PDB file of C-alpha atoms in Angstrom:
ATOM      1  CA  MET X  17      99.221  79.577  87.408  1.00  0.00           C
ATOM      2  CA  SER X  18      97.867  77.242  90.012  1.00  0.00           C
ATOM      3  CA  LEU X  19      95.118  78.255  92.365  1.00  0.00           C
ATOM      4  CA  SER X  20      97.473  78.175  95.318  1.00  0.00           C
ATOM      5  CA  ASN X  21      99.445  80.974  93.678  1.00  0.00           C
ATOM      6  CA  ILE X  22      96.337  83.145  93.911  1.00  0.00           C
ATOM      7  CA  PHE X  23      96.509  82.882  97.674  1.00  0.00           C
ATOM      8  CA  ASN X  24     100.239  83.683  97.608  1.00  0.00           C
ATOM      9  CA  VAL X  25      99.724  86.755  95.414  1.00  0.00           C
ATOM     10  CA  ALA X  26      96.790  88.012  97.493  1.00  0.00           C
ATOM     11  CA  GLY X  27      98.695  87.334 100.705  1.00  0.00           C
ATOM     12  CA  SER X  28     101.712  89.288  99.513  1.00  0.00           C
ATOM     13  CA  ALA X  29      99.491  92.207  98.546  1.00  0.00           C
ATOM     14  CA  MET X  30      97.733  92.114 101.917  1.00  0.00           C
ATOM     15  CA  ASN X  31     101.085  92.186 103.722  1.00  0.00           C
ATOM     16  CA  ALA X  32     102.242  95.132 101.613  1.00  0.00           C
ATOM     17  CA  GLN X  33      99.005  97.061 102.202  1.00  0.00           C
ATOM     18  CA  ALA X  34      99.157  96.329 105.930  1.00  0.00           C
ATOM     19  CA  GLN X  35     102.630  97.849 106.063  1.00  0.00           C
ATOM     20  CA  ARG X  36     101.356 100.836 104.092  1.00  0.00           C
ATOM     21  CA  LEU X  37      98.534 101.262 106.636  1.00  0.00           C
ATOM     22  CA  ASN X  38     101.042 101.122 109.502  1.00  0.00           C
ATOM     23  CA  THR X  39     103.135 103.809 107.807  1.00  0.00           C
ATOM     24  CA  VAL X  40     100.077 106.012 107.325  1.00  0.00           C
ATOM     25  CA  ALA X  41      99.147 105.528 110.987  1.00  0.00           C
ATOM     26  CA  SER X  42     102.649 106.554 112.033  1.00  0.00           C
ATOM     27  CA  ASN X  43     102.500 109.632 109.818  1.00  0.00           C
ATOM     28  CA  LEU X  44      99.113 110.674 111.201  1.00  0.00           C
ATOM     29  CA  ALA X  45     100.229 110.085 114.790  1.00  0.00           C
ATOM     30  CA  ASN X  46     103.215 112.381 114.286  1.00  0.00           C
ATOM     31  CA  ALA X  47     101.500 115.034 112.156  1.00  0.00           C
ATOM     32  CA  ASP X  48     101.585 117.608 114.954  1.00  0.00           C
ATOM     33  CA  SER X  49     104.778 116.505 116.736  1.00  0.00           C
ATOM     34  CA  ALA X  50     107.401 119.220 116.738  1.00  0.00           C
ATOM     35  CA  THR X  51     110.141 116.728 117.605  1.00  0.00           C
ATOM     36  CA  SER X  52     110.652 113.023 117.095  1.00  0.00           C
ATOM     37  CA  ALA X  53     112.562 110.548 119.249  1.00  0.00           C
ATOM     38  CA  ASN X  54     115.905 111.808 117.904  1.00  0.00           C
ATOM     39  CA  GLY X  55     115.086 115.459 118.616  1.00  0.00           C
ATOM     40  CA  THR X  56     114.510 116.502 115.001  1.00  0.00           C
ATOM     41  CA  PRO X  57     111.121 117.129 113.399  1.00  0.00           C
ATOM     42  CA  TYR X  58     109.391 113.991 112.190  1.00  0.00           C
ATOM     43  CA  LYS X  59     109.663 113.339 108.452  1.00  0.00           C
ATOM     44  CA  ALA X  60     106.722 111.660 106.738  1.00  0.00           C
ATOM     45  CA  LYS X  61     107.396 108.139 105.482  1.00  0.00           C
ATOM     46  CA  GLN X  62     106.307 106.635 102.194  1.00  0.00           C
ATOM     47  CA  VAL X  63     106.181 102.947 101.269  1.00  0.00           C
ATOM     48  CA  VAL X  64     107.787 101.826  98.002  1.00  0.00           C
ATOM     49  CA  PHE X  65     106.336  98.672  96.466  1.00  0.00           C
ATOM     50  CA  ALA X  66     108.174  96.252  94.180  1.00  0.00           C
ATOM     51  CA  ALA X  67     106.930  93.359  92.065  1.00  0.00           C
ATOM     52  CA  THR X  68     108.067  89.928  93.202  1.00  0.00           C
ATOM     53  CA  PRO X  69     107.861  86.689  91.219  1.00  0.00           C
ATOM     54  CA  MET X  70     105.682  84.191  93.093  1.00  0.00           C
ATOM     55  CA  GLY X  71     106.407  80.570  92.331  1.00  0.00           C
ATOM     56  CA  GLU X  72     106.063  79.156  88.864  1.00  0.00           C
ATOM     57  CA  GLY X  73     103.689  80.097  86.096  1.00  0.00           C
ATOM     58  CA  GLY X  74     104.519  83.788  85.866  1.00  0.00           C
ATOM     59  CA  ALA X  75     102.561  84.912  88.916  1.00  0.00           C
ATOM     60  CA  THR X  76     103.763  88.196  90.336  1.00  0.00           C
ATOM     61  CA  GLY X  77     103.160  89.435  93.838  1.00  0.00           C
ATOM     62  CA  VAL X  78     104.173  92.586  95.608  1.00  0.00           C
ATOM     63  CA  ASN X  79     106.395  93.380  98.533  1.00  0.00           C
ATOM     64  CA  VAL X  80     107.633  96.486 100.288  1.00  0.00           C
ATOM     65  CA  ALA X  81     111.009  97.364  98.799  1.00  0.00           C
ATOM     66  CA  ALA X  82     111.672 100.270 101.147  1.00  0.00           C
ATOM     67  CA  VAL X  83     110.164 102.805 103.486  1.00  0.00           C
ATOM     68  CA  VAL X  84     111.618 106.172 102.532  1.00  0.00           C
ATOM     69  CA  ASP X  85     111.381 109.687 103.905  1.00  0.00           C
ATOM     70  CA  ASP X  86     109.001 111.981 102.051  1.00  0.00           C
ATOM     71  CA  PRO X  87     111.126 114.562 100.163  1.00  0.00           C
ATOM     72  CA  SER X  88     108.557 117.354 100.486  1.00  0.00           C
ATOM     73  CA  PRO X  89     109.717 120.413 102.463  1.00  0.00           C
ATOM     74  CA  MET X  90     109.081 120.681 106.179  1.00  0.00           C
ATOM     75  CA  LYS X  91     106.364 123.068 107.361  1.00  0.00           C
ATOM     76  CA  GLN X  92     107.389 126.310 109.027  1.00  0.00           C
ATOM     77  CA  VAL X  93     104.923 127.621 111.612  1.00  0.00           C
ATOM     78  CA  TYR X  94     105.310 131.074 113.157  1.00  0.00           C
ATOM     79  CA  ASP X  95     105.157 130.601 116.919  1.00  0.00           C
ATOM     80  CA  PRO X  96     107.727 132.814 118.660  1.00  0.00           C
ATOM     81  CA  LYS X  97     106.625 131.649 122.144  1.00  0.00           C
ATOM     82  CA  ASN X  98     107.452 128.012 121.380  1.00  0.00           C
ATOM     83  CA  PRO X  99     110.756 126.938 122.977  1.00  0.00           C
ATOM     84  CA  LEU X 100     111.662 125.164 119.718  1.00  0.00           C
ATOM     85  CA  ALA X 101     111.318 128.362 117.656  1.00  0.00           C
ATOM     86  CA  ASP X 102     114.366 129.616 115.796  1.00  0.00           C
ATOM     87  CA  GLU X 103     115.678 133.185 116.038  1.00  0.00           C
ATOM     88  CA  LYS X 104     112.984 134.372 113.573  1.00  0.00           C
ATOM     89  CA  GLY X 105     110.193 132.751 115.602  1.00  0.00           C
ATOM     90  CA  TYR X 106     109.472 129.818 113.276  1.00  0.00           C
ATOM     91  CA  VAL X 107     109.049 126.243 114.430  1.00  0.00           C
ATOM     92  CA  THR X 108     109.811 123.450 111.984  1.00  0.00           C
ATOM     93  CA  MET X 109     106.918 121.000 111.901  1.00  0.00           C
ATOM     94  CA  PRO X 110     106.563 117.602 110.169  1.00  0.00           C
ATOM     95  CA  ASN X 111     105.896 117.490 106.426  1.00  0.00           C
ATOM     96  CA  VAL X 112     102.825 115.307 106.932  1.00  0.00           C
ATOM     97  CA  ASN X 113      99.844 116.268 104.776  1.00  0.00           C
ATOM     98  CA  VAL X 114      96.857 114.909 106.678  1.00  0.00           C
ATOM     99  CA  VAL X 115      94.568 114.936 103.621  1.00  0.00           C
ATOM    100  CA  GLU X 116      97.063 112.923 101.546  1.00  0.00           C
ATOM    101  CA  GLU X 117      97.517 110.485 104.424  1.00  0.00           C
ATOM    102  CA  MET X 118      93.765 109.977 104.702  1.00  0.00           C
ATOM    103  CA  VAL X 119      93.595 109.287 100.955  1.00  0.00           C
ATOM    104  CA  ASN X 120      96.487 106.837 101.343  1.00  0.00           C
ATOM    105  CA  MET X 121      94.684 105.144 104.206  1.00  0.00           C
ATOM    106  CA  ILE X 122      91.443 104.762 102.256  1.00  0.00           C
ATOM    107  CA  SER X 123      93.329 103.498  99.196  1.00  0.00           C
ATOM    108  CA  ALA X 124      95.285 100.952 101.226  1.00  0.00           C
ATOM    109  CA  SER X 125      92.236  99.707 103.072  1.00  0.00           C
ATOM    110  CA  ARG X 126      90.305  99.324  99.791  1.00  0.00           C
ATOM    111  CA  ALA X 127      93.212  97.421  98.227  1.00  0.00           C
ATOM    112  CA  TYR X 128      93.397  95.202 101.304  1.00  0.00           C
ATOM    113  CA  GLN X 129      89.656  94.535 101.142  1.00  0.00           C
ATOM    114  CA  SER X 130      89.887  93.716  97.423  1.00  0.00           C
ATOM    115  CA  ASN X 131      92.489  91.071  98.154  1.00  0.00           C
ATOM    116  CA  VAL X 132      90.335  89.598 100.916  1.00  0.00           C
ATOM    117  CA  ASP X 133      87.427  89.444  98.470  1.00  0.00           C
ATOM    118  CA  MET X 134      89.633  87.763  95.875  1.00  0.00           C
ATOM    119  CA  MET X 135      90.720  85.142  98.399  1.00  0.00           C
ATOM    120  CA  ASN X 136      87.115  84.506  99.435  1.00  0.00           C
ATOM    121  CA  THR X 137      86.017  84.178  95.813  1.00  0.00           C
ATOM    122  CA  THR X 138      88.836  81.738  95.115  1.00  0.00           C
ATOM    123  CA  LYS X 139      87.920  79.716  98.190  1.00  0.00           C
ATOM    124  CA  THR X 140      84.292  79.595  97.070  1.00  0.00           C
ATOM    125  CA  LEU X 141      85.311  78.459  93.591  1.00  0.00           C
ATOM    126  CA  LEU X 142      87.537  75.742  95.028  1.00  0.00           C
ATOM    127  CA  LEU X 143      84.731  74.494  97.279  1.00  0.00           C
ATOM    128  CA  LYS X 144      82.257  74.439  94.378  1.00  0.00           C
ATOM    129  CA  THR X 145      84.810  72.547  92.266  1.00  0.00           C
ATOM    130  CA  LEU X 146      85.206  69.967  95.009  1.00  0.00           C
ATOM    131  CA  SER X 147      81.445  69.576  95.331  1.00  0.00           C
ATOM    132  CA  LEU X 148      81.090  68.802  91.597  1.00  0.00           C
ATOM    133  CA  GLY X 149      82.389  65.291  92.143  1.00  0.00           C
ATOM    134  CA  GLN X 150      79.798  64.452  94.819  1.00  0.00           C
TER     135      GLN X 150
END
């Protein structure tokens, strides 16, 4: 694996984690929204990663294969005064678990930071290698 592949692998991981962070932000923004743009309750989204071959030498990166709806059940909140309540007085709310989303956000930001550190370390090693000949 050449050193340039390290930047490609880290870059692909940073792109994937950035998309994961955007998905988490969307989930947190809609955690208390009773309706989405299409009139139905918002469904939490989850990012699915997939390994991707990066160039030659067996390097493997990551990309976002899909953004899927979270299959967990929607929350039912008893609020008979809400205009969106059904005949029993329950309002269907998004299936966003704020604690899980915060854990996802911390995990994604740490993974992103790790890739930045790896790129900086690689850059430092390349610069030190270049300075050996001087």
